[in-house]
């Protein structure tokens, strides 16, 4: 029954508070006999040390053993190219959350057009940065994707930005001559 219930759950991205949950469960269990608190976790944050729980009522059940593969985009920034005022770049940082190196691909789309692609190997728990030059005429929605086989959390695999078109500026040149100077 437990396995069936777990398979029916969808992965989501949300903060968890294991310490607070165990404190609440422990508090609620004090008024009942024979209660056992079971923590089902992949081990990512299953540090039970220091949690104020009654001895013997908390049991840890690992799930998803060997399935700690997640990659995600952790930063995205747009900037002007250092080489030209008329070109732009997108700066992407991706990270592998797990215990193994992960081969991945970073893709950059302007609208629906693929404008850059780079294969990378993300080392465990190390942020990997990449810079991509954008076409001079790129404007509108910008989407960056990181893909890796076996990725368990797709919520952090895409990032978005809006790329404003370059605007032309009128420049007025004002020249001041000293009084009495002949031009």
mmCIF file of C-alpha atoms in Angstrom:
data_model
loop_
_atom_site.group_PDB
_atom_site.id
_atom_site.type_symbol
_atom_site.label_atom_id
_atom_site.label_comp_id
_atom_site.label_asym_id
_atom_site.label_seq_id
_atom_site.Cartn_x
_atom_site.Cartn_y
_atom_site.Cartn_z
ATOM 1 C CA UNK A 1 0.000 0.000 0.000
ATOM 2 C CA UNK A 2 2.847 2.379 0.851
ATOM 3 C CA UNK A 3 4.585 1.805 -2.497
ATOM 4 C CA UNK A 4 1.332 2.301 -4.402
ATOM 5 C CA UNK A 5 0.649 5.566 -2.556
ATOM 6 C CA UNK A 6 4.168 6.812 -3.232
ATOM 7 C CA UNK A 7 3.965 5.992 -6.953
ATOM 8 C CA UNK A 8 0.702 7.933 -7.170
ATOM 9 C CA UNK A 9 2.424 11.120 -5.941
ATOM 10 C CA UNK A 10 3.850 13.608 -8.427
ATOM 11 C CA UNK A 11 7.229 15.244 -7.896
ATOM 12 C CA UNK A 12 6.990 18.905 -7.028
ATOM 13 C CA UNK A 13 9.394 21.636 -6.120
ATOM 14 C CA UNK A 14 8.699 23.004 -2.690
ATOM 15 C CA UNK A 15 10.675 23.636 0.457
ATOM 16 C CA UNK A 16 10.469 21.008 3.124
ATOM 17 C CA UNK A 17 10.858 21.313 6.853
ATOM 18 C CA UNK A 18 11.818 17.890 8.169
ATOM 19 C CA UNK A 19 12.754 19.247 11.592
ATOM 20 C CA UNK A 20 9.412 21.033 11.986
ATOM 21 C CA UNK A 21 7.444 18.044 10.671
ATOM 22 C CA UNK A 22 9.148 15.660 13.104
ATOM 23 C CA UNK A 23 8.628 18.047 16.000
ATOM 24 C CA UNK A 24 4.913 18.300 15.182
ATOM 25 C CA UNK A 25 4.541 14.532 14.683
ATOM 26 C CA UNK A 26 6.345 13.858 17.964
ATOM 27 C CA UNK A 27 4.125 16.319 19.783
ATOM 28 C CA UNK A 28 0.947 14.753 18.366
ATOM 29 C CA UNK A 29 2.130 11.221 19.159
ATOM 30 C CA UNK A 30 2.687 11.857 22.876
ATOM 31 C CA UNK A 31 -1.011 11.480 23.640
ATOM 32 C CA UNK A 32 -1.303 8.136 21.833
ATOM 33 C CA UNK A 33 0.200 4.739 22.604
ATOM 34 C CA UNK A 34 2.068 2.634 20.054
ATOM 35 C CA UNK A 35 2.634 5.417 17.520
ATOM 36 C CA UNK A 36 5.569 5.168 15.161
ATOM 37 C CA UNK A 37 6.696 8.083 13.000
ATOM 38 C CA UNK A 38 8.016 6.956 9.630
ATOM 39 C CA UNK A 39 10.175 9.282 7.526
ATOM 40 C CA UNK A 40 10.108 8.392 3.829
ATOM 41 C CA UNK A 41 12.941 10.206 2.090
ATOM 42 C CA UNK A 42 15.569 9.947 -0.607
ATOM 43 C CA UNK A 43 18.092 10.950 2.040
ATOM 44 C CA UNK A 44 18.684 14.429 0.704
ATOM 45 C CA UNK A 45 17.740 16.048 4.008
ATOM 46 C CA UNK A 46 17.143 13.131 6.345
ATOM 47 C CA UNK A 47 19.332 14.378 9.177
ATOM 48 C CA UNK A 48 17.518 13.187 12.262
ATOM 49 C CA UNK A 49 20.217 14.349 14.669
ATOM 50 C CA UNK A 50 19.180 17.090 17.040
ATOM 51 C CA UNK A 51 15.464 16.716 16.338
ATOM 52 C CA UNK A 52 13.465 16.667 19.597
ATOM 53 C CA UNK A 53 11.686 13.316 19.172
ATOM 54 C CA UNK A 54 10.965 10.551 21.645
ATOM 55 C CA UNK A 55 13.448 7.675 21.441
ATOM 56 C CA UNK A 56 12.334 4.691 19.430
ATOM 57 C CA UNK A 57 9.304 6.165 17.691
ATOM 58 C CA UNK A 58 11.025 7.514 14.543
ATOM 59 C CA UNK A 59 11.958 5.149 11.719
ATOM 60 C CA UNK A 60 13.701 6.217 8.533
ATOM 61 C CA UNK A 61 12.710 4.408 5.309
ATOM 62 C CA UNK A 62 14.874 5.281 2.322
ATOM 63 C CA UNK A 63 13.067 5.526 -1.002
ATOM 64 C CA UNK A 64 14.462 6.113 -4.448
ATOM 65 C CA UNK A 65 17.834 4.628 -3.504
ATOM 66 C CA UNK A 66 20.293 5.178 -6.336
ATOM 67 C CA UNK A 67 17.940 7.712 -7.917
ATOM 68 C CA UNK A 68 19.503 10.962 -6.815
ATOM 69 C CA UNK A 69 19.926 12.451 -10.275
ATOM 70 C CA UNK A 70 18.677 15.982 -10.666
ATOM 71 C CA UNK A 71 20.081 18.797 -12.746
ATOM 72 C CA UNK A 72 18.800 22.321 -12.730
ATOM 73 C CA UNK A 73 19.426 25.892 -13.760
ATOM 74 C CA UNK A 74 20.454 27.916 -10.716
ATOM 75 C CA UNK A 75 21.228 31.293 -12.361
ATOM 76 C CA UNK A 76 20.419 33.162 -15.574
ATOM 77 C CA UNK A 77 21.615 36.621 -16.577
ATOM 78 C CA UNK A 78 21.524 38.736 -19.727
ATOM 79 C CA UNK A 79 24.307 41.198 -20.463
ATOM 80 C CA UNK A 80 25.941 43.175 -23.224
ATOM 81 C CA UNK A 81 28.882 41.478 -24.854
ATOM 82 C CA UNK A 82 32.214 42.813 -23.594
ATOM 83 C CA UNK A 83 33.401 42.846 -27.219
ATOM 84 C CA UNK A 84 30.586 44.875 -28.784
ATOM 85 C CA UNK A 85 27.864 47.250 -27.652
ATOM 86 C CA UNK A 86 25.588 45.776 -30.333
ATOM 87 C CA UNK A 87 25.778 42.160 -29.182
ATOM 88 C CA UNK A 88 24.437 40.423 -26.097
ATOM 89 C CA UNK A 89 25.172 37.291 -24.138
ATOM 90 C CA UNK A 90 23.260 35.009 -21.842
ATOM 91 C CA UNK A 91 25.055 33.699 -18.763
ATOM 92 C CA UNK A 92 23.744 30.355 -17.477
ATOM 93 C CA UNK A 93 24.714 28.418 -14.369
ATOM 94 C CA UNK A 94 23.574 24.796 -14.017
ATOM 95 C CA UNK A 95 24.197 22.295 -11.257
ATOM 96 C CA UNK A 96 23.920 18.546 -10.720
ATOM 97 C CA UNK A 97 22.324 17.652 -7.398
ATOM 98 C CA UNK A 98 23.362 14.136 -6.576
ATOM 99 C CA UNK A 99 26.395 11.953 -6.140
ATOM 100 C CA UNK A 100 27.481 11.347 -9.748
ATOM 101 C CA UNK A 101 28.727 13.421 -12.662
ATOM 102 C CA UNK A 102 25.917 13.948 -15.160
ATOM 103 C CA UNK A 103 26.248 14.487 -18.914
ATOM 104 C CA UNK A 104 23.793 17.220 -19.864
ATOM 105 C CA UNK A 105 22.953 19.659 -22.632
ATOM 106 C CA UNK A 106 22.252 23.367 -22.268
ATOM 107 C CA UNK A 107 20.032 24.833 -25.007
ATOM 108 C CA UNK A 108 19.166 28.479 -25.630
ATOM 109 C CA UNK A 109 16.028 29.453 -27.578
ATOM 110 C CA UNK A 110 15.069 32.910 -28.842
ATOM 111 C CA UNK A 111 11.355 32.565 -29.451
ATOM 112 C CA UNK A 112 11.039 29.059 -30.884
ATOM 113 C CA UNK A 113 14.431 29.134 -32.642
ATOM 114 C CA UNK A 114 17.365 27.232 -31.162
ATOM 115 C CA UNK A 115 20.244 29.742 -31.126
ATOM 116 C CA UNK A 116 22.844 27.906 -29.004
ATOM 117 C CA UNK A 117 23.548 24.424 -27.716
ATOM 118 C CA UNK A 118 26.385 23.087 -25.600
ATOM 119 C CA UNK A 119 27.032 19.639 -24.121
ATOM 120 C CA UNK A 120 28.425 19.786 -20.576
ATOM 121 C CA UNK A 121 29.342 17.340 -17.849
ATOM 122 C CA UNK A 122 28.001 18.570 -14.541
ATOM 123 C CA UNK A 123 30.058 17.456 -11.568
ATOM 124 C CA UNK A 124 28.162 16.578 -8.372
ATOM 125 C CA UNK A 125 27.196 19.645 -6.317
ATOM 126 C CA UNK A 126 29.400 21.977 -8.418
ATOM 127 C CA UNK A 127 27.865 24.920 -10.277
ATOM 128 C CA UNK A 128 28.925 25.007 -13.942
ATOM 129 C CA UNK A 129 28.671 28.314 -15.800
ATOM 130 C CA UNK A 130 28.422 28.859 -19.544
ATOM 131 C CA UNK A 131 28.223 32.005 -21.659
ATOM 132 C CA UNK A 132 26.373 32.055 -24.982
ATOM 133 C CA UNK A 133 26.517 34.795 -27.616
ATOM 134 C CA UNK A 134 23.099 35.796 -28.867
ATOM 135 C CA UNK A 135 22.272 36.830 -32.431
ATOM 136 C CA UNK A 136 22.265 40.620 -32.843
ATOM 137 C CA UNK A 137 18.619 40.590 -33.947
ATOM 138 C CA UNK A 138 17.414 38.345 -31.108
ATOM 139 C CA UNK A 139 14.458 39.806 -29.226
ATOM 140 C CA UNK A 140 11.424 38.587 -27.338
ATOM 141 C CA UNK A 141 11.142 35.522 -25.145
ATOM 142 C CA UNK A 142 14.377 33.778 -24.266
ATOM 143 C CA UNK A 143 14.276 30.251 -22.864
ATOM 144 C CA UNK A 144 17.188 28.233 -21.529
ATOM 145 C CA UNK A 145 16.852 24.488 -20.977
ATOM 146 C CA UNK A 146 19.134 21.951 -19.351
ATOM 147 C CA UNK A 147 18.451 18.308 -20.168
ATOM 148 C CA UNK A 148 19.940 15.124 -18.767
ATOM 149 C CA UNK A 149 18.832 11.513 -19.009
ATOM 150 C CA UNK A 150 17.121 10.318 -15.838
ATOM 151 C CA UNK A 151 16.549 13.805 -14.392
ATOM 152 C CA UNK A 152 14.017 13.408 -11.581
ATOM 153 C CA UNK A 153 12.836 17.007 -11.136
ATOM 154 C CA UNK A 154 11.869 18.847 -14.340
ATOM 155 C CA UNK A 155 10.699 21.990 -12.495
ATOM 156 C CA UNK A 156 14.228 23.453 -12.418
ATOM 157 C CA UNK A 157 15.234 22.526 -15.976
ATOM 158 C CA UNK A 158 13.982 25.709 -17.677
ATOM 159 C CA UNK A 159 14.567 29.412 -17.135
ATOM 160 C CA UNK A 160 13.088 32.385 -18.956
ATOM 161 C CA UNK A 161 13.946 35.998 -19.687
ATOM 162 C CA UNK A 162 12.674 38.719 -21.973
ATOM 163 C CA UNK A 163 15.190 40.062 -24.435
ATOM 164 C CA UNK A 164 14.287 43.644 -25.348
ATOM 165 C CA UNK A 165 15.215 44.709 -28.873
ATOM 166 C CA UNK A 166 18.015 47.194 -29.298
ATOM 167 C CA UNK A 167 16.686 50.676 -29.818
ATOM 168 C CA UNK A 168 18.293 53.333 -31.954
ATOM 169 C CA UNK A 169 19.020 56.574 -30.237
ATOM 170 C CA UNK A 170 19.150 60.025 -31.726
ATOM 171 C CA UNK A 171 22.281 61.864 -30.729
ATOM 172 C CA UNK A 172 22.594 65.634 -30.837
ATOM 173 C CA UNK A 173 26.111 66.995 -31.012
ATOM 174 C CA UNK A 174 26.542 70.396 -29.424
ATOM 175 C CA UNK A 175 29.769 72.237 -30.011
ATOM 176 C CA UNK A 176 30.598 75.344 -28.025
ATOM 177 C CA UNK A 177 33.020 77.872 -29.467
ATOM 178 C CA UNK A 178 34.638 80.638 -27.489
ATOM 179 C CA UNK A 179 33.108 84.088 -27.941
ATOM 180 C CA UNK A 180 34.543 85.856 -30.918
ATOM 181 C CA UNK A 181 35.863 82.689 -32.583
ATOM 182 C CA UNK A 182 35.383 82.458 -36.317
ATOM 183 C CA UNK A 183 33.839 79.278 -37.600
#
